[in-house]
Structures are given as structure tokens and as C-alpha cells.
Amino acid sequence: PIRFLRVRELTLQDNDPQNNPSLIERVHRIVPLTQITQLRIKNQSISFDQLCQILSLASNLRSLTLSDLHLLRSVSLTQTPSN
């Protein structure tokens, strides 16, 4: 497999992770997100869960830039027992 082991900066742009749920895993296989120190996310429709997943994998991140971001929140449908 192809891997870019010296990459420190990454820009995710003009992609819809909602239509491509495996995007984060595929990027992580090519560019280990632990080595990324600067991340830019532009024009993304991304869920809060996906953003959290990216941030948890990018443990050495020093700079995060979010541009034109439409953060989609995940909806959890659970029933709360009433007392």
C-alpha cells in the first residue's frame, strides 16, 4: 500500500464525508493522522462524530483550521425511562 510518512500538513476540501463514511479510515491508511501537525478542513459537511474521530486520530495536532464548515450533528434516538 502507498503511504506518505513525511506528511505533516493536511487539507480536506470539497468532499462530503456523509456520502463517503470510510473517508477518514482511508485517509488514515495513506497518511497516518498521528503525524499531522496542521489540519485544514474546508467546505466540508461533516458530522460532529467524524470531527471527533479525526481529532482523536490526530494526536499531535498543533493547528486546526475550519473554513466554511457545516457541522452536522448526529441524532441519537433513545428512549429515556420515565419515573
XYZ file of C-alpha atoms in Angstrom:
83
model
C 0.000 0.000 0.000
C 1.019 3.589 -0.636
C 1.832 5.603 2.499
C 3.102 9.133 2.905
C 5.171 9.010 6.078
C 6.646 12.532 5.975
C 3.418 14.478 5.587
C 2.833 16.968 8.429
C 0.108 19.177 6.906
C -3.214 18.008 5.515
C -6.175 19.788 3.916
C -9.546 18.091 3.493
C -11.533 20.080 0.962
C -14.742 19.866 -1.075
C -15.716 16.407 -0.003
C -18.827 15.111 1.675
C -17.964 12.547 4.364
C -21.681 11.840 4.767
C -21.620 10.275 1.296
C -18.267 8.634 1.970
C -18.282 7.363 5.580
C -14.975 5.493 5.181
C -13.083 8.633 4.093
C -11.359 9.116 7.453
C -10.190 5.494 7.614
C -8.906 5.618 4.018
C -7.003 8.858 4.627
C -5.561 7.424 7.853
C -4.264 4.358 5.964
C -2.440 6.559 3.433
C -1.330 9.352 5.779
C -1.120 8.321 9.436
C -3.066 11.084 11.160
C -0.846 10.826 14.240
C 1.921 12.566 12.270
C -0.272 15.510 11.182
C 0.519 18.753 12.990
C -1.531 21.136 10.831
C -5.020 20.259 9.602
C -7.332 22.403 7.474
C -10.922 21.375 6.803
C -12.583 23.461 4.064
C -16.111 23.286 2.651
C -16.949 20.123 4.481
C -20.282 18.769 5.549
C -19.001 16.745 8.435
C -20.674 15.279 11.471
C -19.556 16.086 14.972
C -18.700 12.392 15.434
C -16.462 12.422 12.356
C -14.692 15.564 13.545
C -14.112 13.912 16.925
C -12.782 10.801 15.181
C -10.310 12.892 13.172
C -9.171 14.756 16.279
C -8.709 11.543 18.263
C -6.511 10.091 15.492
C -4.515 13.327 15.056
C -2.928 13.244 18.500
C -0.003 15.540 17.536
C -2.195 18.243 16.021
C -0.965 21.774 16.775
C -3.134 23.786 14.394
C -6.715 23.208 13.258
C -8.417 25.495 10.742
C -12.119 25.071 9.989
C -13.420 27.048 6.980
C -16.941 27.111 5.545
C -17.815 24.225 7.809
C -21.369 22.989 8.096
C -21.113 20.840 11.179
C -23.817 18.231 11.106
C -24.911 16.904 14.422
C -25.668 13.274 14.911
C -29.089 12.438 16.176
C -29.459 9.668 18.700
C -32.920 8.233 19.119
C -33.013 6.641 22.532
C -35.896 6.376 24.904
C -35.365 7.688 28.419
C -37.260 5.777 31.081
C -39.696 7.967 32.962
C -40.027 7.717 36.732
